[in-house]
Tab-separated table of C-alpha atoms in Angstrom:
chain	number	residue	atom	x	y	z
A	1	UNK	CA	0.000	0.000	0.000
A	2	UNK	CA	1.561	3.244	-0.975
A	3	UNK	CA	2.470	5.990	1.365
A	4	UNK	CA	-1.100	8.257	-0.414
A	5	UNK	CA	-3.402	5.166	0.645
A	6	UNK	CA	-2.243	5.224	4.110
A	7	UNK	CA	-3.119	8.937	4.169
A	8	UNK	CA	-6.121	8.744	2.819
A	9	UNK	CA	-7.297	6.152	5.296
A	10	UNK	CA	-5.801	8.337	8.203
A	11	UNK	CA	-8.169	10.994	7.193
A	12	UNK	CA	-11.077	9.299	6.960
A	13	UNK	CA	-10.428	7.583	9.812
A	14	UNK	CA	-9.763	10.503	11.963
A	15	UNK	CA	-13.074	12.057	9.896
A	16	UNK	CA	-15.217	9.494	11.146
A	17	UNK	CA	-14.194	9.539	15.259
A	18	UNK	CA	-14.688	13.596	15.238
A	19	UNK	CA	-18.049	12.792	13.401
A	20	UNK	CA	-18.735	10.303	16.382
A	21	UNK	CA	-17.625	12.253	19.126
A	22	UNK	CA	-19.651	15.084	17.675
A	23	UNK	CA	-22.516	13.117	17.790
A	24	UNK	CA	-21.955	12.074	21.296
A	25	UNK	CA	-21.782	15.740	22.295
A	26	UNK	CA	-25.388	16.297	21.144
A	27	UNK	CA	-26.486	13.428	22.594
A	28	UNK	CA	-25.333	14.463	25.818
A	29	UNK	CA	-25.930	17.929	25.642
A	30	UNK	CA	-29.696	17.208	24.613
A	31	UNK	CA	-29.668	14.561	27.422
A	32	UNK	CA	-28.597	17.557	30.468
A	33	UNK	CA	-31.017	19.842	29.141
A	34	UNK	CA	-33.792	17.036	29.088
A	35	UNK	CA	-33.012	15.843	32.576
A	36	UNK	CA	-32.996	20.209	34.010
A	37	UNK	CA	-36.350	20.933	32.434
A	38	UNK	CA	-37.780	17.615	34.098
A	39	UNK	CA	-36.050	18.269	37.378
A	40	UNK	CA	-37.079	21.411	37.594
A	41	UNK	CA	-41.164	20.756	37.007
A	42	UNK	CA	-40.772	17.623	39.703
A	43	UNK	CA	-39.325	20.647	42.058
A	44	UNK	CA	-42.330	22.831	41.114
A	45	UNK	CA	-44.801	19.883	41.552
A	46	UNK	CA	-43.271	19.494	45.009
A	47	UNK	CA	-43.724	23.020	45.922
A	48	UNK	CA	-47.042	23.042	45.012
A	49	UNK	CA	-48.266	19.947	46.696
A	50	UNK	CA	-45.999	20.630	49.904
A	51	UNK	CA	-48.275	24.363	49.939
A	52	UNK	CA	-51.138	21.943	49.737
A	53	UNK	CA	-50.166	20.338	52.851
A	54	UNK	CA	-49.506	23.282	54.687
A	55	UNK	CA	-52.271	25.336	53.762
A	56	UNK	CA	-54.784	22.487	54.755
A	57	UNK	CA	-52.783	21.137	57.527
A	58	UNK	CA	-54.000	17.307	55.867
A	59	UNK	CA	-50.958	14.808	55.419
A	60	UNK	CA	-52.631	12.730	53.416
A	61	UNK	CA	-52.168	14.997	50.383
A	62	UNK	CA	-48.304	13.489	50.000
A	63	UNK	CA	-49.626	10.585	48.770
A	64	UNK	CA	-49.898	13.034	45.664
A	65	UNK	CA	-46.467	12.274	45.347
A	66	UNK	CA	-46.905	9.265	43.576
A	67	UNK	CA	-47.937	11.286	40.644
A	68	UNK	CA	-44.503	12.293	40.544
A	69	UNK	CA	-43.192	8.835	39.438
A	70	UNK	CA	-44.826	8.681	36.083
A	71	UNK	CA	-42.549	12.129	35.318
A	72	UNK	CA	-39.550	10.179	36.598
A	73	UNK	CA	-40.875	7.056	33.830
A	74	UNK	CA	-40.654	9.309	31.225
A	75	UNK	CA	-37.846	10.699	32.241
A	76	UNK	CA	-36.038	7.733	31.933
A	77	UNK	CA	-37.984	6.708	28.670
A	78	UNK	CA	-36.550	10.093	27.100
A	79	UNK	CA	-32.936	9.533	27.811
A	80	UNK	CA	-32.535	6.156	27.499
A	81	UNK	CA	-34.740	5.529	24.206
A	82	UNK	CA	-35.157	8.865	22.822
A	83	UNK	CA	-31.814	10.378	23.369
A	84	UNK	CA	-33.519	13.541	25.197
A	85	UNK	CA	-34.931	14.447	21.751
A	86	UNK	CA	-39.083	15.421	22.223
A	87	UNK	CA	-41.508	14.482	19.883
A	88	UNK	CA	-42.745	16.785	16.828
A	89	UNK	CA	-46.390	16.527	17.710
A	90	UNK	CA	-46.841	16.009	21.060
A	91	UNK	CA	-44.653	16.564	24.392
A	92	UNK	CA	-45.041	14.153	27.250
A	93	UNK	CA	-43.396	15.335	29.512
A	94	UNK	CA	-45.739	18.258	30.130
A	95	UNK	CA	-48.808	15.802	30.150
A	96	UNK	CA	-47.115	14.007	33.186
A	97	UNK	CA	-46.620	17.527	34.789
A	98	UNK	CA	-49.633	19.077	34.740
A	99	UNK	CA	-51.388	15.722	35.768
A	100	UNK	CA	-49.069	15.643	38.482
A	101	UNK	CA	-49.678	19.661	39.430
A	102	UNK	CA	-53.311	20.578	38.504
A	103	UNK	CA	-54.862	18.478	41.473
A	104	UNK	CA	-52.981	20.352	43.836
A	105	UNK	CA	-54.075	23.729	42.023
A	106	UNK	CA	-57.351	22.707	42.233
A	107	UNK	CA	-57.246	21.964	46.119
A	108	UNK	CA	-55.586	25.434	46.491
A	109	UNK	CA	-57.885	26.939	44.679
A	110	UNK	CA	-61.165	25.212	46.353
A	111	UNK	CA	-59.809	26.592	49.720
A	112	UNK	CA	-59.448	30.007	48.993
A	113	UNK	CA	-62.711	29.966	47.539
A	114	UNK	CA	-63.739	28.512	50.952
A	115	UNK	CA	-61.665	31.043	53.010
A	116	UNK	CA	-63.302	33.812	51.273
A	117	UNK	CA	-66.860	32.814	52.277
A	118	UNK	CA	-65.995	32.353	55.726
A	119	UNK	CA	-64.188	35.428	56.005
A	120	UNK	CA	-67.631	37.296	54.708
A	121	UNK	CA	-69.313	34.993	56.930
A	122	UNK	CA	-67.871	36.099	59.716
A	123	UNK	CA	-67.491	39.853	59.184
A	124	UNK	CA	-71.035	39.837	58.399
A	125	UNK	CA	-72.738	37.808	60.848
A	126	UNK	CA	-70.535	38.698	63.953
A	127	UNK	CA	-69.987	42.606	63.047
A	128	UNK	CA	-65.918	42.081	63.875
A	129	UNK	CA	-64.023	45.322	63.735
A	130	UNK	CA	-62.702	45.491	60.414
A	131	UNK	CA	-58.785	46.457	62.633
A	132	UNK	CA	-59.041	43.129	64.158
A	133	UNK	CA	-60.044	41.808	60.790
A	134	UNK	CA	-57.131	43.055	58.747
A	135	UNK	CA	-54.845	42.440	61.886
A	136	UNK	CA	-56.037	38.486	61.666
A	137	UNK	CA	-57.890	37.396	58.772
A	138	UNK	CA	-56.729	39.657	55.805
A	139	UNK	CA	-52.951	38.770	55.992
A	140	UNK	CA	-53.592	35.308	56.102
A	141	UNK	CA	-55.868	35.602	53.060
A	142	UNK	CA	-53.430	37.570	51.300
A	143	UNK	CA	-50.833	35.288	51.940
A	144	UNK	CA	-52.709	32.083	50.727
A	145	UNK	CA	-53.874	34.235	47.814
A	146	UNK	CA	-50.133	35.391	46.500
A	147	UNK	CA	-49.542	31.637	47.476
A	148	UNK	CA	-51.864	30.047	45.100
A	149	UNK	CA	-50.794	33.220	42.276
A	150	UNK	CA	-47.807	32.492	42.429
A	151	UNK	CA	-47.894	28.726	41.521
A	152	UNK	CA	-50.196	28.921	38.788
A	153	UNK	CA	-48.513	31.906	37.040
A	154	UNK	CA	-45.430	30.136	37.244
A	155	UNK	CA	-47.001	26.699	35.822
A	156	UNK	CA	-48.162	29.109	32.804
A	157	UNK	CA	-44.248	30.787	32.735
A	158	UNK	CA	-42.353	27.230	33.442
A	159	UNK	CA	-44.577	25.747	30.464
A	160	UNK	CA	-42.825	28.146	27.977
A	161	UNK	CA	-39.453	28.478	29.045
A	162	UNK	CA	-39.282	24.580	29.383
A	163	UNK	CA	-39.950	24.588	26.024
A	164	UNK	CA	-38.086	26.780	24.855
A	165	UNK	CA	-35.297	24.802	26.486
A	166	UNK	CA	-35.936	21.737	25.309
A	167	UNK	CA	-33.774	19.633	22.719
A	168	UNK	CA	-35.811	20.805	19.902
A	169	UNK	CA	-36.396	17.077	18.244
A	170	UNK	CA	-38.033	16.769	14.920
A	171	UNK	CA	-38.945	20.680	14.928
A	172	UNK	CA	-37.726	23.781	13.203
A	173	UNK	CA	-36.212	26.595	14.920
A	174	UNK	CA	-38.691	28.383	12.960
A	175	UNK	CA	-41.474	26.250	14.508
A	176	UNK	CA	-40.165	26.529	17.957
A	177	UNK	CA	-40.285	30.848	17.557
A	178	UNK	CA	-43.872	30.192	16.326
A	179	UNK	CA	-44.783	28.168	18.977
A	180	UNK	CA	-43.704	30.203	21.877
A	181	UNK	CA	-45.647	33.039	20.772
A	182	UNK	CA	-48.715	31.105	20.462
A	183	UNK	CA	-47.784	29.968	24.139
A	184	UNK	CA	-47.636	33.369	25.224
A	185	UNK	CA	-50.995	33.959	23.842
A	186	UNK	CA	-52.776	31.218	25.319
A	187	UNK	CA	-51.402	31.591	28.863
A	188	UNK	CA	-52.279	35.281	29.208
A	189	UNK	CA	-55.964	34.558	28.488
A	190	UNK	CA	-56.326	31.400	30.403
A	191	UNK	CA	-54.927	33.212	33.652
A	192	UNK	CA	-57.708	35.782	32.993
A	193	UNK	CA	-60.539	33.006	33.656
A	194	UNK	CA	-59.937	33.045	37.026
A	195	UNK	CA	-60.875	36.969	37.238
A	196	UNK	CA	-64.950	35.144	37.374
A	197	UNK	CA	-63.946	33.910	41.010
A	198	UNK	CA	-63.558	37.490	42.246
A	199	UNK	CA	-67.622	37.366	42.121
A	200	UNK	CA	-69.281	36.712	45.113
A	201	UNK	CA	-72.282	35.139	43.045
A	202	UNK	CA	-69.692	33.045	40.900
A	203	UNK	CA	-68.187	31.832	44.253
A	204	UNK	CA	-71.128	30.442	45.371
A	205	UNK	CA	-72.100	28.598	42.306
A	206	UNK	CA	-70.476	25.818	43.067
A	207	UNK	CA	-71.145	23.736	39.894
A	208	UNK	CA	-69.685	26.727	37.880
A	209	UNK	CA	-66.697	26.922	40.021
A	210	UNK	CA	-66.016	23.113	39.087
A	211	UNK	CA	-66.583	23.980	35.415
A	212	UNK	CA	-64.481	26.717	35.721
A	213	UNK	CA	-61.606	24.771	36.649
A	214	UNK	CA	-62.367	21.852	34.392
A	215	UNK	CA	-62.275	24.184	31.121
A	216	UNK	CA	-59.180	25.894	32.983
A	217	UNK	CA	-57.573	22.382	33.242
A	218	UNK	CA	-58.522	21.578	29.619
A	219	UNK	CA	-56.927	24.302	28.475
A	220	UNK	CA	-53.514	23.841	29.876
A	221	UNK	CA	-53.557	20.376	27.330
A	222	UNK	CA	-52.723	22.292	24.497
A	223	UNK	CA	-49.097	23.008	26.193
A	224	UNK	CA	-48.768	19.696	25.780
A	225	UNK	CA	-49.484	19.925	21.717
A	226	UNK	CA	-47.109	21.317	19.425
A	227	UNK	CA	-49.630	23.723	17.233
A	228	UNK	CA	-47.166	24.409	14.779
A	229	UNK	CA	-46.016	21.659	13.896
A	230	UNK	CA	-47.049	20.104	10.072
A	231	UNK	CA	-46.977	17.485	7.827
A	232	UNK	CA	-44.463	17.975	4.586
A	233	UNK	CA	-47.002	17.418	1.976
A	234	UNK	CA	-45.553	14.586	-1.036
A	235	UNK	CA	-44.333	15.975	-4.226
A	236	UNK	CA	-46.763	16.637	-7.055
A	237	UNK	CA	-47.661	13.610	-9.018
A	238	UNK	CA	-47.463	13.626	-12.408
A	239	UNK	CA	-51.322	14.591	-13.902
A	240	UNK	CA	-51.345	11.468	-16.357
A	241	UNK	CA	-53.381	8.854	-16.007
A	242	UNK	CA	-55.633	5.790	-17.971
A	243	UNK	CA	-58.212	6.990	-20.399
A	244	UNK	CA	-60.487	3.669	-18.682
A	245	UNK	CA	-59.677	5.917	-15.020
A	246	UNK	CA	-62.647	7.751	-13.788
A	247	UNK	CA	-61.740	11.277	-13.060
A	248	UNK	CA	-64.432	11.577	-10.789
A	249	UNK	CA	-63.210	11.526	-6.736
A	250	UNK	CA	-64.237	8.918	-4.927
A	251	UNK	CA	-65.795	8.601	-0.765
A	252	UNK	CA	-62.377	7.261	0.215
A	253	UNK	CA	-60.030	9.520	-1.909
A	254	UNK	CA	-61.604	12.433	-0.277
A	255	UNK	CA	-61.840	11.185	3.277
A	256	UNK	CA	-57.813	10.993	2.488
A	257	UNK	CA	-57.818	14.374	1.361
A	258	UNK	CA	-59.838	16.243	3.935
A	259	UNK	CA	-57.018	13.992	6.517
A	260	UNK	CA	-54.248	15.143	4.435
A	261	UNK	CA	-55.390	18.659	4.608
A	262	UNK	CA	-55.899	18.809	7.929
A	263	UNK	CA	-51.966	17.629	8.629
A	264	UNK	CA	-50.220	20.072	6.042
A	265	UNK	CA	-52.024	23.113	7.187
A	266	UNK	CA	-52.701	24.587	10.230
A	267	UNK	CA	-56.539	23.433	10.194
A	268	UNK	CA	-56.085	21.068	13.338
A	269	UNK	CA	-54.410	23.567	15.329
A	270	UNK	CA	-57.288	26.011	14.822
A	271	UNK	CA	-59.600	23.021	15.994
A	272	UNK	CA	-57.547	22.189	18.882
A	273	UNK	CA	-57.605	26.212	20.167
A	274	UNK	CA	-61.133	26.227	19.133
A	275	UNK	CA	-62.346	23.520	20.589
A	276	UNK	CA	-59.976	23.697	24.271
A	277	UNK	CA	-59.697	27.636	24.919
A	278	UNK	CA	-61.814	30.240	22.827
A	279	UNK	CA	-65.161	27.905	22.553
A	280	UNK	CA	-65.725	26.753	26.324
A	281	UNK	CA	-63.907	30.450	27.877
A	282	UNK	CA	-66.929	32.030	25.756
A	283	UNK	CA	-69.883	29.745	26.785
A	284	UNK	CA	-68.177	30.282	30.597
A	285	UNK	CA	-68.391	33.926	30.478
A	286	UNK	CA	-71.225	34.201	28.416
A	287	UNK	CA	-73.232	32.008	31.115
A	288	UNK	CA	-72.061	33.988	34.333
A	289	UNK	CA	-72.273	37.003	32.314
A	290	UNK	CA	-76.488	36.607	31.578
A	291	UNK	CA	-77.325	34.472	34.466
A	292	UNK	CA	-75.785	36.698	37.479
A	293	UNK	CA	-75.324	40.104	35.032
A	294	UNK	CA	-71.713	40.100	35.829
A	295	UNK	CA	-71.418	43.607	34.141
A	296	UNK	CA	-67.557	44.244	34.531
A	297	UNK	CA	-64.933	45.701	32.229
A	298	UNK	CA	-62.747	42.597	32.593
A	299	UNK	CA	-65.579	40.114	32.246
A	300	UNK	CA	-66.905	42.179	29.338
A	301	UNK	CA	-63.449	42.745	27.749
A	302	UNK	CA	-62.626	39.260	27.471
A	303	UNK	CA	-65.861	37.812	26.358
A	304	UNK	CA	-65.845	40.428	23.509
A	305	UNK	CA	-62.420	38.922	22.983
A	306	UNK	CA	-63.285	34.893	22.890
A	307	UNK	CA	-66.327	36.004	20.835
A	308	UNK	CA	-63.881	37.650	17.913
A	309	UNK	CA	-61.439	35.218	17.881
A	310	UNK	CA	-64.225	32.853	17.795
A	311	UNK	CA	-65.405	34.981	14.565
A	312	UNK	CA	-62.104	34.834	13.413
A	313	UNK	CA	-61.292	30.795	13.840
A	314	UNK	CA	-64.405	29.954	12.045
A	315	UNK	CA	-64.056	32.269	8.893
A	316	UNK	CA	-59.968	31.028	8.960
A	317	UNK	CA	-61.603	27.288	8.927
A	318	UNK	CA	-63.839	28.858	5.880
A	319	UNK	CA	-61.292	30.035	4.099
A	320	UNK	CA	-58.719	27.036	4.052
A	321	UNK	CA	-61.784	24.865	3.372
A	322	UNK	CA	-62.268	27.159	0.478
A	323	UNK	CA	-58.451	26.433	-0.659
A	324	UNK	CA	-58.621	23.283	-0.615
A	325	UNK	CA	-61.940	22.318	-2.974
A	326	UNK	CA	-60.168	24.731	-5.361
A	327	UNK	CA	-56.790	23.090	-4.932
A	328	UNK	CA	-59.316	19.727	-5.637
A	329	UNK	CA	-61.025	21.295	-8.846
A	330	UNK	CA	-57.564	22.848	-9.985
A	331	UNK	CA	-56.438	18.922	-9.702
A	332	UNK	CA	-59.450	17.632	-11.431
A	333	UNK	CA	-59.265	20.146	-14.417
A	334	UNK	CA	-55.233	19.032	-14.711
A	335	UNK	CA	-56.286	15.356	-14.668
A	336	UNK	CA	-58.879	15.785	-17.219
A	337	UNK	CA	-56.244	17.402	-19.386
A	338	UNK	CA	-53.668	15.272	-19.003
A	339	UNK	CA	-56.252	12.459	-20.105
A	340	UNK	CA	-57.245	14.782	-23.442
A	341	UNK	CA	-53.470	15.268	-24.081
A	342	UNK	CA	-52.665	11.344	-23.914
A	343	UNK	CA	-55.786	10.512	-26.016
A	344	UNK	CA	-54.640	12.939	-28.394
A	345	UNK	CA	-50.916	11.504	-28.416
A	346	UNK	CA	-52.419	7.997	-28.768
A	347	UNK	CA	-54.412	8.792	-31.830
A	348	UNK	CA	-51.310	10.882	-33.435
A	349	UNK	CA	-49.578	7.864	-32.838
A	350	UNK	CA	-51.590	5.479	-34.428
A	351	UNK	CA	-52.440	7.862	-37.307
A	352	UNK	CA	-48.288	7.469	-37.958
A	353	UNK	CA	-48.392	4.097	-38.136
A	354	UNK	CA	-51.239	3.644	-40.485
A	355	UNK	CA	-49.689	6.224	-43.022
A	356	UNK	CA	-48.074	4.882	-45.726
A	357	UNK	CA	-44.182	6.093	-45.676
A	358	UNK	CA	-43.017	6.974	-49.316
A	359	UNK	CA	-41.197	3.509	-50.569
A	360	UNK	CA	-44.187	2.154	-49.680
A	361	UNK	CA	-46.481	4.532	-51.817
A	362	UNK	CA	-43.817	3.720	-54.741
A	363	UNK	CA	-44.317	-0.160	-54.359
A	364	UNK	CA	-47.964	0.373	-54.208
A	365	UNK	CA	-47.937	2.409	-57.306
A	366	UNK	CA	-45.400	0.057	-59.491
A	367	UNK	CA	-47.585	-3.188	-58.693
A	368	UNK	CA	-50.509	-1.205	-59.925
């Protein structure tokens, strides 16, 4: 082997060990990044469930805890089998968190709402100086209220900068920028539901209170959904086919398509905020609004707002429907001609072959 060979083999050898210890690098650096996000939403899940126990002075809420061992599952799932890498439509991760955090929200939440009638109870029925009140009552109210603020305005802010730090997976950069706006956007109006329990007739609605925190909890799913994430649609096919074909669609070819459409555009994630956020926040508000006449500037704000973007989903879900039976009669009218153009080519052809070519035409004549 000449002294070039050896060379050449040197390089691609040393080629191939920096492309594996490059690889490696990623692999771990995706892997420490994976592990802090997780850590740090089992730390928050502990806060919030050791506030829990505090607040209510009830032990039994650490059997909670438990929850907390489905997030350390998938956190050994994701580094062992995935690398660290996330998914490109869905994150686990945060579906494991917020099962393992809303049910102590919720228990918060329930006693404040209980502390506050009690409180009126009492400065109502037993005419309490309102010094002795504030000196007492108010700071501990206060304190559980900046309590239970604090924990689920940091679920909404821990949601998006986990995310954001991440290993990015099968998603664009692009898609991640996209995404954590749309993050942004969702968590600023879901906070504002909670502006109904500042109502004394809300508060005592008990059923609505429960709804209110079941649509709330629904809501926080679609942190768990990557909305911008899409489907690479297949190259155009080449508008040729059979004259014996039928250019007419069939059921099944357009069950395909309306799937198909729904992937490659951004038709489901309009659904999913439709159907988890804007629809049920506007029935909510619309409902306290007529049946107690809730008539506030932040309750009317916002329900003007869910109505409009309501407006606004619908005629977007118009308007790609719209696209896409054009985009199906633009196909049609290509298939049809593509079918004219081979019939054409077909008869051209077979026109050639039954003309005579000249030596024949000479033969033809000479016999004659």
């Amino acid at each position: 082997m000449s002294s070039s060979d050896d060379v050449g083999v040197e390089m691609t050898w040393k080629s191939e060990v920096w492309f594996a210890l490059g690889e490696c690098c990623f692999y771990l650096i995706s892997i420490i990044w994976a592990l802090l996000v997780r850590l740090i939403l089992i730390l928050h899940t502990y806060v919030s469930l050791w506030k829990v126990v505090t607040q209510t002075n009830d032990e039994q809420y650490w059997y909670l805890l438990g929850l907390v061992l489905i997030q350390l599952g998938e956190l050994i799932y994701r580094v062992a089998v995935c690398k660290g890498n996330e998914g490109m439509w869905v994150c686990p991760c945060f579906f494991f968190y917020l099962l393992s955090t809303v049910p102590s929200i919720w228990i918060l939440e329930l006693d404040r709402l209980e502390q506050y009638d009690q409180i009126s109870q009492n400065v109502t029925a037993s005419g309490v100086a309102l010094s002795s009140v504030q000196g007492i009552s108010i700071p501990i109210k206060l304190s559980a209220d900046v309590w239970v603020s604090v924990i689920e305005q940091s679920l909404l802010f821990l949601l998006i900068l986990c995310r954001w730090i991440l290993p990015r997976g099968e998603i664009t950069r692009d898609q991640l920028s996209q995404l954590l706006f749309v993050y942004i956007g969702m968590a600023s109006d879901i906070m504002e539901l909670f502006v109904l329990f500042d109502e004394q007739t809300v508060r005592n609605d008990k059923v609505l209170v429960y709804i209110i925190l079941v649509v709330w909890s629904i809501s926080l799913l679609q942190f768990c959904l990557v909305l911008t994430a899409t489907r690479n649609p297949k190259k155009a096919r080449v508008a040729t086919v059979h004259p014996t074909e039928s250019s007419a669609p069939t059921k099944g070819k357009k069950k395909k398509d309306i799937l198909i459409m729904c992937l490659t555009t951004e038709v489901w994630s309009l659904l999913v905020t439709f159907l988890m956020q804007d629809g049920p926040f506007l029935c909510v508000r619309l409902y306290a609004l007529i049946r107690y006449t809730l008539i506030t500037y932040n309750i009317l704000f916002f329900t003007c707002k869910n109505l409009l973007v309501v407006m606004l989903l619908t005629y977007r879900l118009i308007v790609l429907c719209c696209q896409n039976d054009e985009k199906e009669k633009d196909d049609d009218e290509e298939i049809i001609i593509g079918q004219q153009e081979k019939k054409d080519a077909i008869e051209a052809a077979d026109y050639d072959n039954d003309k005579p070519t000249n030596g024949n035409f000479v033969s033809v004549m000479n016999v004659n």
